[in-house]
Short mmCIF file of N, CA and C in Angstrom, two decimals:
data_model
loop_
_atom_site.label_atom_id
_atom_site.label_comp_id
_atom_site.label_asym_id
_atom_site.label_seq_id
_atom_site.Cartn_x
_atom_site.Cartn_y
_atom_site.Cartn_z
N MET A 1 -216.30 95.48 61.97
CA MET A 1 -215.97 95.05 60.58
C MET A 1 -217.10 94.19 60.11
N SER A 2 -217.55 94.49 58.93
CA SER A 2 -218.67 93.59 58.33
C SER A 2 -218.27 93.42 56.81
N LEU A 3 -219.01 92.45 56.24
CA LEU A 3 -218.90 92.25 54.79
C LEU A 3 -219.95 93.12 54.15
N SER A 4 -219.50 93.98 53.29
CA SER A 4 -220.42 94.88 52.55
C SER A 4 -221.00 94.31 51.35
N ALA A 5 -222.20 94.69 51.04
CA ALA A 5 -222.94 94.22 49.85
C ALA A 5 -222.83 95.38 48.80
N GLY A 6 -222.30 95.05 47.66
CA GLY A 6 -222.12 96.10 46.63
C GLY A 6 -221.21 97.18 47.02
N ALA A 7 -220.35 97.55 46.11
CA ALA A 7 -219.31 98.53 46.46
C ALA A 7 -218.87 99.23 45.19
N LEU A 8 -218.79 100.57 45.27
CA LEU A 8 -218.22 101.38 44.19
C LEU A 8 -216.72 101.43 44.42
N LEU A 9 -216.03 100.40 43.89
CA LEU A 9 -214.65 100.21 44.16
C LEU A 9 -213.72 101.42 43.76
N THR A 10 -214.14 102.13 42.78
CA THR A 10 -213.32 103.22 42.23
C THR A 10 -213.73 104.54 42.81
N GLY A 11 -214.59 104.56 43.85
CA GLY A 11 -215.09 105.84 44.38
C GLY A 11 -214.16 106.32 45.55
N THR A 12 -214.31 107.59 45.88
CA THR A 12 -213.69 108.15 47.04
C THR A 12 -214.78 108.99 47.81
N TRP A 13 -214.62 109.10 49.07
CA TRP A 13 -215.61 109.86 49.87
C TRP A 13 -214.93 110.67 50.90
N THR A 14 -215.43 111.84 51.16
CA THR A 14 -214.97 112.65 52.30
C THR A 14 -215.72 112.17 53.51
N ALA A 15 -215.31 112.62 54.68
CA ALA A 15 -216.03 112.24 55.87
C ALA A 15 -217.47 112.78 55.87
N ASN A 16 -217.53 114.04 55.38
CA ASN A 16 -218.96 114.62 55.28
C ASN A 16 -219.82 113.85 54.41
N GLU A 17 -219.34 113.39 53.25
CA GLU A 17 -220.10 112.60 52.29
C GLU A 17 -220.53 111.32 52.94
N LEU A 18 -219.69 110.63 53.70
CA LEU A 18 -220.03 109.37 54.33
C LEU A 18 -221.23 109.62 55.23
N LYS A 19 -221.27 110.77 55.99
CA LYS A 19 -222.41 111.11 56.87
C LYS A 19 -223.65 111.46 56.11
N THR A 20 -223.53 112.38 55.15
CA THR A 20 -224.70 112.88 54.46
C THR A 20 -225.32 111.93 53.46
N LEU A 21 -224.45 111.16 52.78
CA LEU A 21 -225.00 110.21 51.80
C LEU A 21 -225.53 108.99 52.44
N GLY A 22 -225.21 108.72 53.72
CA GLY A 22 -225.74 107.48 54.31
C GLY A 22 -225.14 106.24 53.70
N THR A 23 -223.89 106.24 53.29
CA THR A 23 -223.34 105.06 52.65
C THR A 23 -223.35 103.88 53.62
N ALA A 24 -223.50 102.75 53.17
CA ALA A 24 -223.59 101.52 53.99
C ALA A 24 -222.18 101.10 54.45
N HIS A 25 -221.15 101.73 53.91
CA HIS A 25 -219.78 101.28 54.17
C HIS A 25 -219.19 101.99 55.35
N SER A 26 -218.52 101.17 56.23
CA SER A 26 -217.78 101.76 57.32
C SER A 26 -216.30 101.44 57.18
N VAL A 27 -215.47 102.16 57.82
CA VAL A 27 -214.03 101.87 57.79
C VAL A 27 -213.74 100.48 58.35
N GLY A 28 -212.97 99.73 57.66
CA GLY A 28 -212.70 98.35 58.06
C GLY A 28 -213.59 97.26 57.41
N ASP A 29 -214.63 97.70 56.74
CA ASP A 29 -215.53 96.79 56.01
C ASP A 29 -214.84 96.08 54.96
N HIS A 30 -215.22 94.79 54.58
CA HIS A 30 -214.69 94.06 53.46
C HIS A 30 -215.76 93.84 52.47
N PHE A 31 -215.38 93.66 51.21
CA PHE A 31 -216.26 93.40 50.12
C PHE A 31 -215.64 92.23 49.34
N ILE A 32 -216.41 91.18 49.07
CA ILE A 32 -215.89 90.10 48.26
C ILE A 32 -216.62 90.29 46.85
N GLY A 33 -215.83 90.51 45.84
CA GLY A 33 -216.41 90.71 44.47
C GLY A 33 -216.80 89.40 43.93
N PRO A 34 -217.62 89.46 42.79
CA PRO A 34 -218.06 88.27 42.09
C PRO A 34 -216.89 87.42 41.59
N ASP A 35 -215.75 88.00 41.39
CA ASP A 35 -214.60 87.24 40.91
C ASP A 35 -213.74 86.69 42.08
N GLY A 36 -214.19 86.89 43.33
CA GLY A 36 -213.49 86.26 44.44
C GLY A 36 -212.45 87.27 45.07
N LYS A 37 -212.20 88.36 44.41
CA LYS A 37 -211.20 89.28 45.01
C LYS A 37 -211.82 89.96 46.20
N VAL A 38 -211.01 90.25 47.18
CA VAL A 38 -211.46 90.82 48.50
C VAL A 38 -210.92 92.31 48.58
N TYR A 39 -211.75 93.16 49.05
CA TYR A 39 -211.45 94.57 49.19
C TYR A 39 -211.74 95.04 50.63
N LYS A 40 -211.06 96.09 51.03
CA LYS A 40 -211.24 96.66 52.36
C LYS A 40 -211.45 98.16 52.23
N PHE A 41 -212.35 98.70 53.07
CA PHE A 41 -212.74 100.11 53.09
C PHE A 41 -211.82 100.84 54.09
N VAL A 42 -211.05 101.83 53.68
CA VAL A 42 -210.05 102.50 54.54
C VAL A 42 -210.05 103.98 54.31
N GLN A 43 -209.28 104.62 55.17
CA GLN A 43 -209.06 106.13 55.01
C GLN A 43 -207.55 106.27 54.53
N TYR A 44 -207.41 107.26 53.61
CA TYR A 44 -206.11 107.51 53.04
C TYR A 44 -205.44 108.69 53.71
N ASP A 45 -204.17 108.62 54.05
CA ASP A 45 -203.35 109.74 54.57
C ASP A 45 -202.10 109.85 53.69
N THR A 46 -201.80 111.04 53.28
CA THR A 46 -200.67 111.31 52.32
C THR A 46 -199.37 111.15 53.06
N GLY A 47 -199.39 111.08 54.38
CA GLY A 47 -198.17 110.97 55.12
C GLY A 47 -197.26 112.24 55.19
N ALA A 48 -196.13 112.12 55.72
CA ALA A 48 -195.24 113.31 55.87
C ALA A 48 -194.67 113.71 54.52
N GLY A 49 -194.62 112.78 53.54
CA GLY A 49 -194.02 113.02 52.18
C GLY A 49 -194.37 114.32 51.55
N PRO A 50 -195.44 114.78 51.30
CA PRO A 50 -196.73 113.93 51.26
C PRO A 50 -196.80 113.19 49.95
N VAL A 51 -197.26 111.94 49.93
CA VAL A 51 -197.32 111.06 48.84
C VAL A 51 -198.77 110.89 48.38
N ALA A 52 -199.12 111.47 47.24
CA ALA A 52 -200.48 111.42 46.71
C ALA A 52 -200.84 109.99 46.37
N ALA A 53 -202.11 109.67 46.53
CA ALA A 53 -202.63 108.33 46.10
C ALA A 53 -202.68 108.19 44.63
N VAL A 54 -202.38 107.09 44.12
CA VAL A 54 -202.48 106.77 42.71
C VAL A 54 -203.22 105.36 42.56
N ALA A 55 -204.22 105.30 41.81
CA ALA A 55 -204.91 104.07 41.63
C ALA A 55 -203.97 103.10 41.07
N GLY A 56 -203.95 101.85 41.60
CA GLY A 56 -203.04 100.81 41.19
C GLY A 56 -201.69 100.78 41.97
N ASN A 57 -201.43 101.76 42.81
CA ASN A 57 -200.26 101.74 43.62
C ASN A 57 -200.54 100.94 44.94
N VAL A 58 -199.49 100.45 45.50
CA VAL A 58 -199.61 99.75 46.79
C VAL A 58 -199.64 100.81 47.87
N CYS A 59 -200.43 100.47 48.92
CA CYS A 59 -200.38 101.32 50.13
C CYS A 59 -200.03 100.51 51.28
N TYR A 60 -199.70 101.17 52.39
CA TYR A 60 -199.18 100.54 53.60
C TYR A 60 -199.99 101.05 54.78
N TYR A 61 -200.03 100.30 55.87
CA TYR A 61 -200.71 100.75 57.06
C TYR A 61 -199.95 101.97 57.63
N TYR A 62 -200.70 102.96 57.86
CA TYR A 62 -200.13 104.25 58.28
C TYR A 62 -199.54 104.10 59.70
N ALA A 63 -198.32 104.52 59.85
CA ALA A 63 -197.61 104.51 61.17
C ALA A 63 -196.64 105.63 61.19
N PRO A 64 -197.09 106.85 61.63
CA PRO A 64 -196.28 108.03 61.56
C PRO A 64 -194.86 107.81 62.01
N SER A 65 -193.89 108.23 61.14
CA SER A 65 -192.47 108.06 61.40
C SER A 65 -192.01 106.63 61.70
N GLY A 66 -192.85 105.66 61.15
CA GLY A 66 -192.46 104.26 61.23
C GLY A 66 -192.90 103.60 62.56
N ALA A 67 -193.61 104.37 63.41
CA ALA A 67 -194.00 103.80 64.73
C ALA A 67 -195.44 103.48 64.70
N SER A 68 -195.76 102.22 64.61
CA SER A 68 -197.15 101.73 64.53
C SER A 68 -197.91 101.85 65.97
N ALA A 69 -199.13 102.34 65.86
CA ALA A 69 -199.97 102.36 67.00
C ALA A 69 -201.05 101.24 66.92
N GLY A 70 -200.85 100.34 65.93
CA GLY A 70 -201.82 99.24 65.77
C GLY A 70 -202.97 99.58 64.85
N ALA A 71 -203.00 100.75 64.23
CA ALA A 71 -204.15 101.11 63.36
C ALA A 71 -204.11 100.27 62.11
N THR A 72 -205.24 99.77 61.67
CA THR A 72 -205.32 98.98 60.49
C THR A 72 -206.43 99.48 59.55
N THR A 73 -206.90 100.73 59.73
CA THR A 73 -207.87 101.30 58.86
C THR A 73 -207.44 102.59 58.19
N VAL A 74 -206.28 103.03 58.47
CA VAL A 74 -205.70 104.20 57.79
C VAL A 74 -204.51 103.75 57.02
N VAL A 75 -204.38 104.18 55.74
CA VAL A 75 -203.32 103.71 54.86
C VAL A 75 -202.61 104.89 54.23
N THR A 76 -201.47 104.65 53.74
CA THR A 76 -200.67 105.70 53.02
C THR A 76 -199.76 105.03 52.00
N SER A 77 -199.33 105.75 50.95
CA SER A 77 -198.34 105.31 50.08
C SER A 77 -196.99 105.81 50.35
N ASP A 78 -196.88 106.54 51.47
CA ASP A 78 -195.58 107.10 51.94
C ASP A 78 -194.92 105.99 52.80
N LEU A 79 -194.04 105.22 52.26
CA LEU A 79 -193.41 104.08 52.97
C LEU A 79 -192.70 104.55 54.23
N SER A 80 -192.16 105.78 54.31
CA SER A 80 -191.50 106.26 55.47
C SER A 80 -192.48 106.50 56.65
N ASP A 81 -193.70 106.62 56.35
CA ASP A 81 -194.70 106.77 57.38
C ASP A 81 -195.52 105.46 57.55
N SER A 82 -194.80 104.36 57.38
CA SER A 82 -195.47 103.10 57.64
C SER A 82 -194.49 102.26 58.50
N ALA A 83 -194.98 101.17 59.05
CA ALA A 83 -194.05 100.26 59.70
C ALA A 83 -193.67 99.15 58.86
N GLY A 84 -193.70 99.35 57.48
CA GLY A 84 -193.28 98.34 56.53
C GLY A 84 -194.26 97.22 56.32
N LEU A 85 -195.51 97.43 56.61
CA LEU A 85 -196.54 96.42 56.39
C LEU A 85 -197.44 96.89 55.38
N GLY A 86 -197.48 96.17 54.20
CA GLY A 86 -198.36 96.47 53.06
C GLY A 86 -199.82 96.33 53.48
N ALA A 87 -200.66 97.19 52.99
CA ALA A 87 -202.10 97.12 53.31
C ALA A 87 -202.91 96.58 52.09
N GLY A 88 -202.54 97.02 50.89
CA GLY A 88 -203.39 96.59 49.71
C GLY A 88 -202.99 97.48 48.55
N VAL A 89 -203.82 97.29 47.54
CA VAL A 89 -203.66 98.07 46.22
C VAL A 89 -204.82 99.04 46.09
N LEU A 90 -204.50 100.36 45.94
CA LEU A 90 -205.53 101.38 45.80
C LEU A 90 -206.38 101.18 44.57
N GLN A 91 -207.66 101.28 44.67
CA GLN A 91 -208.57 101.18 43.55
C GLN A 91 -208.93 102.53 42.96
N SER A 92 -208.53 103.57 43.70
CA SER A 92 -208.87 104.94 43.26
C SER A 92 -207.71 105.91 43.76
N ALA A 93 -207.92 107.12 43.62
CA ALA A 93 -206.90 108.15 44.01
C ALA A 93 -207.48 109.12 44.97
N PRO A 94 -207.73 108.69 46.29
CA PRO A 94 -208.35 109.60 47.25
C PRO A 94 -207.38 110.72 47.63
N ALA A 95 -207.95 111.87 47.97
CA ALA A 95 -207.15 112.95 48.52
C ALA A 95 -206.87 112.64 50.01
N ASP A 96 -205.99 113.43 50.60
CA ASP A 96 -205.67 113.25 52.03
C ASP A 96 -206.89 113.29 52.88
N GLY A 97 -207.12 112.30 53.70
CA GLY A 97 -208.22 112.17 54.57
C GLY A 97 -209.49 111.60 53.99
N GLU A 98 -209.49 111.31 52.71
CA GLU A 98 -210.66 110.63 52.10
C GLU A 98 -210.69 109.13 52.29
N TYR A 99 -211.82 108.58 52.01
CA TYR A 99 -211.99 107.14 52.21
C TYR A 99 -212.17 106.42 50.85
N CYS A 100 -211.68 105.20 50.76
CA CYS A 100 -211.67 104.42 49.55
C CYS A 100 -211.50 102.97 49.78
N TRP A 101 -211.59 102.24 48.73
CA TRP A 101 -211.41 100.76 48.77
C TRP A 101 -209.94 100.40 48.33
N ILE A 102 -209.40 99.36 48.99
CA ILE A 102 -208.12 98.73 48.59
C ILE A 102 -208.34 97.28 48.35
N GLN A 103 -207.62 96.70 47.34
CA GLN A 103 -207.73 95.23 47.15
C GLN A 103 -206.76 94.61 48.03
N ILE A 104 -207.19 93.56 48.75
CA ILE A 104 -206.24 92.82 49.68
C ILE A 104 -206.04 91.34 49.33
N LYS A 105 -206.93 90.78 48.54
CA LYS A 105 -206.78 89.36 48.07
C LYS A 105 -207.07 89.26 46.63
N GLY A 106 -206.34 88.28 45.94
CA GLY A 106 -206.63 87.97 44.54
C GLY A 106 -205.52 88.64 43.61
N PRO A 107 -205.70 88.30 42.31
CA PRO A 107 -204.76 88.86 41.32
C PRO A 107 -204.99 90.38 41.08
N ALA A 108 -203.96 91.10 40.91
CA ALA A 108 -204.01 92.55 40.61
C ALA A 108 -202.85 92.94 39.69
N THR A 109 -203.10 93.92 38.88
CA THR A 109 -202.00 94.59 38.14
C THR A 109 -201.73 95.92 38.84
N ILE A 110 -200.51 96.10 39.26
CA ILE A 110 -200.16 97.31 39.91
C ILE A 110 -199.62 98.34 38.89
N THR A 111 -199.70 99.60 39.20
CA THR A 111 -199.22 100.64 38.34
C THR A 111 -197.71 100.73 38.20
N PRO A 112 -197.00 100.75 39.34
CA PRO A 112 -195.51 100.92 39.32
C PRO A 112 -194.93 99.57 39.13
N ALA A 113 -193.63 99.53 38.70
CA ALA A 113 -192.97 98.24 38.59
C ALA A 113 -192.56 97.81 39.95
N LEU A 114 -192.31 96.58 40.18
CA LEU A 114 -191.76 96.07 41.42
C LEU A 114 -190.40 96.68 41.60
N THR A 115 -189.97 96.87 42.84
CA THR A 115 -188.54 97.33 43.08
C THR A 115 -187.56 96.38 42.47
N ALA A 116 -187.84 95.17 42.69
CA ALA A 116 -187.02 94.03 42.13
C ALA A 116 -187.90 92.78 42.10
N GLY A 117 -187.42 91.72 41.46
CA GLY A 117 -188.15 90.45 41.53
C GLY A 117 -188.35 89.78 40.25
N ALA A 118 -188.75 88.48 40.39
CA ALA A 118 -189.05 87.68 39.27
C ALA A 118 -190.32 86.91 39.60
N ASP A 119 -190.90 86.28 38.51
CA ASP A 119 -192.15 85.44 38.74
C ASP A 119 -191.98 84.48 39.89
N GLY A 120 -192.98 84.42 40.74
CA GLY A 120 -192.96 83.43 41.88
C GLY A 120 -192.31 84.03 43.13
N ASN A 121 -191.66 85.15 43.09
CA ASN A 121 -191.10 85.67 44.32
C ASN A 121 -192.10 86.14 45.27
N ALA A 122 -191.79 85.97 46.59
CA ALA A 122 -192.59 86.54 47.65
C ALA A 122 -192.28 87.98 47.73
N LEU A 123 -193.31 88.80 47.94
CA LEU A 123 -193.16 90.24 47.96
C LEU A 123 -193.50 90.87 49.30
N THR A 124 -192.79 92.01 49.60
CA THR A 124 -192.99 92.68 50.88
C THR A 124 -192.85 94.16 50.67
N ALA A 125 -193.24 94.95 51.60
CA ALA A 125 -193.08 96.39 51.59
C ALA A 125 -191.67 96.76 52.08
N VAL A 126 -191.06 95.92 52.82
CA VAL A 126 -189.69 96.17 53.36
C VAL A 126 -188.70 96.32 52.22
N GLY A 127 -188.01 97.40 52.14
CA GLY A 127 -186.99 97.63 51.08
C GLY A 127 -187.55 98.22 49.80
N ALA A 128 -188.88 98.39 49.70
CA ALA A 128 -189.53 98.87 48.47
C ALA A 128 -189.44 100.46 48.46
N THR A 129 -189.93 101.01 47.42
CA THR A 129 -190.11 102.46 47.31
C THR A 129 -191.59 102.79 47.44
N ASP A 130 -191.87 104.05 47.60
CA ASP A 130 -193.38 104.49 47.75
C ASP A 130 -194.19 103.85 46.67
N GLY A 131 -195.30 103.25 47.10
CA GLY A 131 -196.27 102.78 46.20
C GLY A 131 -196.08 101.39 45.51
N THR A 132 -195.03 100.70 45.88
CA THR A 132 -194.75 99.45 45.27
C THR A 132 -194.22 98.34 46.34
N LEU A 133 -193.75 97.24 45.78
CA LEU A 133 -193.33 96.18 46.68
C LEU A 133 -191.92 95.69 46.20
N ASP A 134 -191.22 95.00 47.04
CA ASP A 134 -189.88 94.48 46.76
C ASP A 134 -189.91 92.98 47.08
N VAL A 135 -188.90 92.30 46.69
CA VAL A 135 -188.73 90.86 47.01
C VAL A 135 -188.33 90.71 48.51
N SER A 136 -188.96 89.76 49.14
CA SER A 136 -188.66 89.51 50.51
C SER A 136 -187.28 88.88 50.66
N ALA A 137 -186.45 89.48 51.55
CA ALA A 137 -185.07 88.98 51.69
C ALA A 137 -184.84 88.25 53.02
N LEU A 138 -185.71 88.54 53.97
CA LEU A 138 -185.55 88.03 55.33
C LEU A 138 -186.77 87.25 55.73
N VAL A 139 -186.56 86.27 56.60
CA VAL A 139 -187.75 85.50 57.16
C VAL A 139 -188.57 86.35 58.02
N THR A 140 -188.09 87.53 58.52
CA THR A 140 -188.88 88.38 59.30
C THR A 140 -189.74 89.42 58.49
N ASP A 141 -189.53 89.49 57.18
CA ASP A 141 -190.31 90.31 56.32
C ASP A 141 -191.72 89.82 56.25
N SER A 142 -192.71 90.75 56.30
CA SER A 142 -194.13 90.40 56.17
C SER A 142 -194.35 90.22 54.71
N ILE A 143 -194.75 89.01 54.33
CA ILE A 143 -195.08 88.66 52.94
C ILE A 143 -196.53 89.13 52.65
N VAL A 144 -196.79 90.03 51.67
CA VAL A 144 -198.10 90.59 51.44
C VAL A 144 -198.60 90.26 49.98
N ALA A 145 -197.77 89.64 49.16
CA ALA A 145 -198.15 89.29 47.83
C ALA A 145 -197.04 88.44 47.16
N TYR A 146 -197.44 87.91 45.96
CA TYR A 146 -196.44 87.11 45.23
C TYR A 146 -196.47 87.66 43.76
N ALA A 147 -195.24 87.62 43.13
CA ALA A 147 -195.12 88.06 41.73
C ALA A 147 -195.69 86.92 40.87
N VAL A 148 -196.72 87.17 40.06
CA VAL A 148 -197.26 86.28 39.12
C VAL A 148 -196.55 86.48 37.81
N ASP A 149 -196.46 87.70 37.32
CA ASP A 149 -195.77 88.08 36.10
C ASP A 149 -195.09 89.44 36.45
N ALA A 150 -193.88 89.31 36.99
CA ALA A 150 -193.18 90.53 37.42
C ALA A 150 -192.98 91.61 36.35
N SER A 151 -192.71 91.19 35.11
CA SER A 151 -192.50 92.17 34.00
C SER A 151 -193.79 92.82 33.64
N ALA A 152 -194.94 92.21 33.84
CA ALA A 152 -196.21 92.80 33.56
C ALA A 152 -196.87 93.44 34.71
N LYS A 153 -196.15 93.40 35.89
CA LYS A 153 -196.64 94.02 37.12
C LYS A 153 -197.90 93.36 37.68
N ILE A 154 -198.02 92.08 37.43
CA ILE A 154 -199.14 91.34 37.94
C ILE A 154 -198.71 90.56 39.24
N ILE A 155 -199.51 90.81 40.25
CA ILE A 155 -199.18 90.23 41.58
C ILE A 155 -200.46 89.40 42.05
N LEU A 156 -200.19 88.51 43.00
CA LEU A 156 -201.36 87.81 43.64
C LEU A 156 -201.32 88.42 45.04
N CYS A 157 -202.32 89.21 45.39
CA CYS A 157 -202.40 89.89 46.65
C CYS A 157 -202.75 88.85 47.81
N ASP A 158 -202.04 89.03 48.82
CA ASP A 158 -202.31 88.25 50.10
C ASP A 158 -202.06 89.15 51.27
N PHE A 159 -202.59 90.38 51.22
CA PHE A 159 -202.36 91.37 52.25
C PHE A 159 -203.19 90.93 53.47
N PRO A 160 -202.81 91.33 54.69
CA PRO A 160 -203.55 90.93 55.86
C PRO A 160 -205.01 91.31 55.81
N TRP A 161 -205.87 90.53 56.28
CA TRP A 161 -207.32 90.69 56.20
C TRP A 161 -207.66 91.87 57.07
#
């Protein structure tokens, strides 16, 4: 993992493009934007759903059938193929197997509404629907964001680094 300089946050890349274009980004790299927001370079998997990627939707760490193997560089918006741990907010709409940037820290406006919640609530993937977050109900829920303005779909990302 390294900190990348300059990033096309809305881009997507195939494995072949990463090789032939000689991009400086590698899976797991982080980019800190001039506004202080932090992004992570990952691979997208549509999961068993299959759930297509949508820019502005939340994604989760890919764990086929909910069984995590500890991978933190492959993400999906198919909640049933995750272990309930949010990964970030998609910045583009990659196809299955493509690579992209997700936002992991800082304020973001997500595309779907929160499953539930009010301003100030701690948010988790547990109990959510595909591509969004829900209010944390248990102390064992992994908190990945906070509702800044729930009705406007503005969250403060605090996804795992």
